[in-house]
CSV table of C-alpha atoms in Angstrom, one decimal:
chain,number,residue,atom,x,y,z
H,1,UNK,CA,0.0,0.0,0.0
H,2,UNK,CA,1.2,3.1,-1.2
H,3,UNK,CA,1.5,6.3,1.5
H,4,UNK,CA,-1.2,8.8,1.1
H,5,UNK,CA,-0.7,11.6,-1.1
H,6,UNK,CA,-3.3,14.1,-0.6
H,7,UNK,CA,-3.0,16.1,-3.9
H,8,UNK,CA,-3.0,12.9,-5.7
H,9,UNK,CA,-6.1,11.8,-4.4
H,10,UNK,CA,-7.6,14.9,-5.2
H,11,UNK,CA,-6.9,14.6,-8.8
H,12,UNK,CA,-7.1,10.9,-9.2
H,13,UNK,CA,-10.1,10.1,-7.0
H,14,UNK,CA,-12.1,12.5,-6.1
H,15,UNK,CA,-11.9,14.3,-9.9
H,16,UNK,CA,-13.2,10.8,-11.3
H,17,UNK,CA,-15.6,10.2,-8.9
H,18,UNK,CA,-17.3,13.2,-9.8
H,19,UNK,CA,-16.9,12.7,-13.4
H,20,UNK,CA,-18.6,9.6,-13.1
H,21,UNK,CA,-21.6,11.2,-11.2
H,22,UNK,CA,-20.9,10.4,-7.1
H,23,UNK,CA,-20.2,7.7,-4.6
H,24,UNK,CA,-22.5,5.5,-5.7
H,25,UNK,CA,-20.5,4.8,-9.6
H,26,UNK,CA,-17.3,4.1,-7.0
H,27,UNK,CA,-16.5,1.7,-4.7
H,28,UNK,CA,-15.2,1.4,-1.0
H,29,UNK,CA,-11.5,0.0,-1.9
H,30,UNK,CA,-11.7,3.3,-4.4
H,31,UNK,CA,-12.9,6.0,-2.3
H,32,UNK,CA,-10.3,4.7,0.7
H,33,UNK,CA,-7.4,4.8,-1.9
H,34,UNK,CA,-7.1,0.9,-1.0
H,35,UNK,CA,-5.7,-1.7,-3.4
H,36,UNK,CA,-7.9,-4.2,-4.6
H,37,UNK,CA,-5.3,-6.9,-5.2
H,38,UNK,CA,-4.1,-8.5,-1.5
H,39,UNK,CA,-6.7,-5.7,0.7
H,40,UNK,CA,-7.3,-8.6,2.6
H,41,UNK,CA,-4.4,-9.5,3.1
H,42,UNK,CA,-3.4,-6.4,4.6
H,43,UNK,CA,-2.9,-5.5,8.5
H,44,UNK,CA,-6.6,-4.3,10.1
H,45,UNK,CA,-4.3,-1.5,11.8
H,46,UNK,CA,-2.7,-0.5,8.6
H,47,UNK,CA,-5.9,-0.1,6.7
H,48,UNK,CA,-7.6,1.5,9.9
H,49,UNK,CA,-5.1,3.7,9.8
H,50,UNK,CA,-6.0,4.6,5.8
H,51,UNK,CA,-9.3,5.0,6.3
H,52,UNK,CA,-8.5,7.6,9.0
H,53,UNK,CA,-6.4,9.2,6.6
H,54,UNK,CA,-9.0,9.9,4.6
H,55,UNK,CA,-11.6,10.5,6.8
H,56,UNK,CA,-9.3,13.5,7.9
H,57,UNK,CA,-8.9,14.7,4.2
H,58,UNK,CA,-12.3,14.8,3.4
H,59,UNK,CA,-13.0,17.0,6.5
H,60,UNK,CA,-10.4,19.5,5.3
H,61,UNK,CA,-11.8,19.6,1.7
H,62,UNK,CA,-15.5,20.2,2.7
H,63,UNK,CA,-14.9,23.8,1.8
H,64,UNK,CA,-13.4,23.2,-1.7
H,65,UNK,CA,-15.4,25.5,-4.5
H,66,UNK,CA,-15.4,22.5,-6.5
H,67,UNK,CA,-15.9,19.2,-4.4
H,68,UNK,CA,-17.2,20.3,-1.4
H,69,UNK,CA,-21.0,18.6,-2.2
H,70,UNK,CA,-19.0,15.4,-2.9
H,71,UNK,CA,-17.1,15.1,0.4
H,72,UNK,CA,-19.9,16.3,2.5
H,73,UNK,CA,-21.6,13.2,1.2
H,74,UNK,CA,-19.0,11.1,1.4
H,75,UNK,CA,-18.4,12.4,5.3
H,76,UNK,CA,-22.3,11.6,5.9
H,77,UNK,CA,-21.8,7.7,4.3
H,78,UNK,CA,-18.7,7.5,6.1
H,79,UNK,CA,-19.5,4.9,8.6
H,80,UNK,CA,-21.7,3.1,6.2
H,81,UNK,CA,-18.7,2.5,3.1
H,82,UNK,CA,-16.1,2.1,5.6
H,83,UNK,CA,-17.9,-1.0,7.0
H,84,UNK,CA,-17.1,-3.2,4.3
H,85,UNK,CA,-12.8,-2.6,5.1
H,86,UNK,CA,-12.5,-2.8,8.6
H,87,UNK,CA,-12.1,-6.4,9.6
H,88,UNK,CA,-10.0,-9.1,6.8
H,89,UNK,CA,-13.1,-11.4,6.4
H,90,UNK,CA,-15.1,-8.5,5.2
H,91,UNK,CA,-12.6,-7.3,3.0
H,92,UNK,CA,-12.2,-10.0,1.4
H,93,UNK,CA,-15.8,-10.3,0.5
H,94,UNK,CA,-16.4,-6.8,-0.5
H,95,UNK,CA,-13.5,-7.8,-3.1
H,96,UNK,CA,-15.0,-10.0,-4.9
H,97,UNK,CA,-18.0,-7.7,-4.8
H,98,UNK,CA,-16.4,-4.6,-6.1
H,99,UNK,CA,-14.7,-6.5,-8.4
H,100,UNK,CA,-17.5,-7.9,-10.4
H,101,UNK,CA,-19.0,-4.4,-10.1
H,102,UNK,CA,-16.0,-2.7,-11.7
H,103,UNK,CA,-15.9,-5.4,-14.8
H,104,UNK,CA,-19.4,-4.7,-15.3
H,105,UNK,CA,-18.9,-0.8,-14.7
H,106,UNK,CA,-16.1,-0.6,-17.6
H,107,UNK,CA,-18.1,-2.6,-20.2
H,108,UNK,CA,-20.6,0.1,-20.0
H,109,UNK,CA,-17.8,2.6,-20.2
H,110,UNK,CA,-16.1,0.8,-22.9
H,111,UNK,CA,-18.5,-0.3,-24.4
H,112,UNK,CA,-19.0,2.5,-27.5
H,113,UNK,CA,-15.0,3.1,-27.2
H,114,UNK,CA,-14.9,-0.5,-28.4
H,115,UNK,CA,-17.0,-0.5,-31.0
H,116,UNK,CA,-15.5,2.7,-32.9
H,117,UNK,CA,-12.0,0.3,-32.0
H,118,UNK,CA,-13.1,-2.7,-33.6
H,119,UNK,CA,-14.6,-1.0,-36.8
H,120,UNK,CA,-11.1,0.5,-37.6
H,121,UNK,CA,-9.6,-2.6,-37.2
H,122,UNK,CA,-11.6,-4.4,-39.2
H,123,UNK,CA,-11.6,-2.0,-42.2
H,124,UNK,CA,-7.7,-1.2,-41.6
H,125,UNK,CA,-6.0,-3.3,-39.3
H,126,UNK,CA,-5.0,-1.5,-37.2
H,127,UNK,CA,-6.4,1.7,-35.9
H,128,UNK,CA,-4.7,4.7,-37.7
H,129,UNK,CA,-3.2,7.2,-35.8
H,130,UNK,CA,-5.3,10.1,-37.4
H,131,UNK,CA,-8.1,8.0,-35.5
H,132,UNK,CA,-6.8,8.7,-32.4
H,133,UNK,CA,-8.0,12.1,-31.5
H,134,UNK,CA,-11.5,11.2,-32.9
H,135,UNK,CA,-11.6,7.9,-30.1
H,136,UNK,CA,-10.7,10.3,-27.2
H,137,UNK,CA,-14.2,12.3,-28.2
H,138,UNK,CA,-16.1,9.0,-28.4
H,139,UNK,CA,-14.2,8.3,-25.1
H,140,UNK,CA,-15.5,11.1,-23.3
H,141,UNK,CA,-18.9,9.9,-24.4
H,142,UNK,CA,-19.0,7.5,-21.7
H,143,UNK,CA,-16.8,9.3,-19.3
H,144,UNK,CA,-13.0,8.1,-20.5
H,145,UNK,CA,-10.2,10.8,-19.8
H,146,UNK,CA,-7.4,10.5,-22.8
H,147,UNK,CA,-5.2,8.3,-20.7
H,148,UNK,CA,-8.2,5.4,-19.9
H,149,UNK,CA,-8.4,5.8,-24.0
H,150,UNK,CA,-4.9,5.2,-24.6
H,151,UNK,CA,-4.7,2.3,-22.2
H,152,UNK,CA,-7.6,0.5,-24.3
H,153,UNK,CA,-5.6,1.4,-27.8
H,154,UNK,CA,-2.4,-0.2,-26.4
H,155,UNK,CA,-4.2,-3.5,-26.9
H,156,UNK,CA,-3.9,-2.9,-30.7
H,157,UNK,CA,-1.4,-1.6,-33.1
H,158,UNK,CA,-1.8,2.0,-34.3
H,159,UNK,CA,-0.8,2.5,-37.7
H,160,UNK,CA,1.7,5.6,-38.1
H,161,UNK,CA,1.2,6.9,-41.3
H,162,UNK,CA,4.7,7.7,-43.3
H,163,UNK,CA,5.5,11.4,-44.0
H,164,UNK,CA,4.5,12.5,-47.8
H,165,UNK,CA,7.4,13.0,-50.1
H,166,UNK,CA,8.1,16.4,-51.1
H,167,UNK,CA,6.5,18.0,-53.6
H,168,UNK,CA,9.2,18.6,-56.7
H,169,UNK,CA,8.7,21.6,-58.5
H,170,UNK,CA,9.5,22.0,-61.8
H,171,UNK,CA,10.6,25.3,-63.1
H,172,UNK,CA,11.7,26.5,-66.2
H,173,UNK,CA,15.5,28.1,-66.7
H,174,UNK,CA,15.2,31.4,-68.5
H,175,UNK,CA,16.8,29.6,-71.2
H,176,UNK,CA,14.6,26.9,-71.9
H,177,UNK,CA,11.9,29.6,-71.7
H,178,UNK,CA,13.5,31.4,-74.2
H,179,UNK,CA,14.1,28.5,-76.4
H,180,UNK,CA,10.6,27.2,-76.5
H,181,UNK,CA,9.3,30.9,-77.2
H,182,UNK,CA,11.5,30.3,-80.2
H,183,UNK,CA,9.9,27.8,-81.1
H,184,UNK,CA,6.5,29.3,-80.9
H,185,UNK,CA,6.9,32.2,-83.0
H,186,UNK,CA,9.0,29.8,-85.7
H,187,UNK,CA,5.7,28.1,-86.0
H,188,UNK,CA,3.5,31.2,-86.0
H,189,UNK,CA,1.3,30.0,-83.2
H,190,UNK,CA,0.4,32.5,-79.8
H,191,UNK,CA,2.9,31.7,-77.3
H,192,UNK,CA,1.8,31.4,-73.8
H,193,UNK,CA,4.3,32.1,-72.1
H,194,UNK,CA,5.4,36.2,-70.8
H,195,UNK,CA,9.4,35.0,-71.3
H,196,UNK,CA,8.9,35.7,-74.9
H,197,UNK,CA,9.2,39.1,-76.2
H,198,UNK,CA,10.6,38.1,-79.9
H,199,UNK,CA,7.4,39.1,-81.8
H,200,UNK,CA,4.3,41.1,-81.7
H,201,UNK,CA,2.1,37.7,-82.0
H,202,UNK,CA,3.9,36.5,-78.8
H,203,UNK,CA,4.0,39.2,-76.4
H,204,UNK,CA,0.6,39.9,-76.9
H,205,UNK,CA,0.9,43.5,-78.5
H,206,UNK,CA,-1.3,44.5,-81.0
């Protein structure tokens, strides 16, 4: 278990919980920054201890111009969602809870995000990395920051498309201009190009 970083949490947790629309689209292990992988196998003090740390936190942020609604619910449900952690037994079966919750959570998430995925593989492949930028909007559709979307795109190859070649220009020396002005007025016709001034027909004069 990592020590608690306050600013960290803020960002990570607490911005995401409210993206997702409150307490109830999180979890316990979640909202007390707790691993889910070996919480029950972690000391009761240790985790006691966590939940403390947090409870503390959330009493300092209930004044914050953006989450202050959020913690003073969480403060209210604090006794209720702490339960479920405080004792190895019940973490252990509020893990297998949450965990089926969170697999079922991110399919709904996913779920559009997959689609759009699929469909450029299919048609290309690979998913081109012009693509990209257009999956991050569908992303946000179902509440995906940039980074959730690249995590999902790792599971496929993005196609990097190779840099044009340069554009030649062709232009004509003075020289060859002159020379095929030449040629025009040898064979009477208008020329078209404003290098010639050998004739009257040419440069257009009456």
């Amino acid at each position: 278990m990592e020590p608690f970083d306050p600013n960290a949490y803020r960002k990570r947790v607490l911005a995401g919980v409210a993206r997702r629309g409150g307490p109830d689209q999180s979890d316990a292990f979640e909202l007390y920054d707790l691993p889910l992988d070996g919480a029950a196998d972690l000391p009761d003090e240790a985790v006691a201890a966590r939940i403390d740390e947090v409870w503390g936190f959330w009493q300092r942020q209930r004044d914050h111009p953006k989450y202050r609604a959020l913690v003073a619910q969480l403060v209210a449900e604090h006794d209720r969602r702490s339960a479920a952690l405080r004792t190895s037994a019940d973490r252990r079966a509020e893990e297998l809870r949450v965990r089926a919750a969170r697999d079922e959570r991110d399919a709904g998430r996913y779920a559009i995000l997959d689609t759009a995925i699929s469909r450029l593989v299919e048609r290309h492949g690979g998913v081109p990395a012009e693509k990209v930028a257009g999956l991050e909007e569908i992303g946000a559709l179902g509440g995906l920051t940039p980074a959730e979307v690249a995590a999902r795109l790792r599971r496929h190859r993005v196609l990097r498309e190779p840099p044009p070649p340069p554009r030649r220009h062709r232009r004509d020396s003075p020289r060859s201009a002159g020379r095929r002005s030449a040629r025009c007025c040898a064979s009477g016709a208008t020329c078209a190009t404003r290098a010639c001034r050998r004739c009257s027909r040419c440069s257009g004069s009456p």
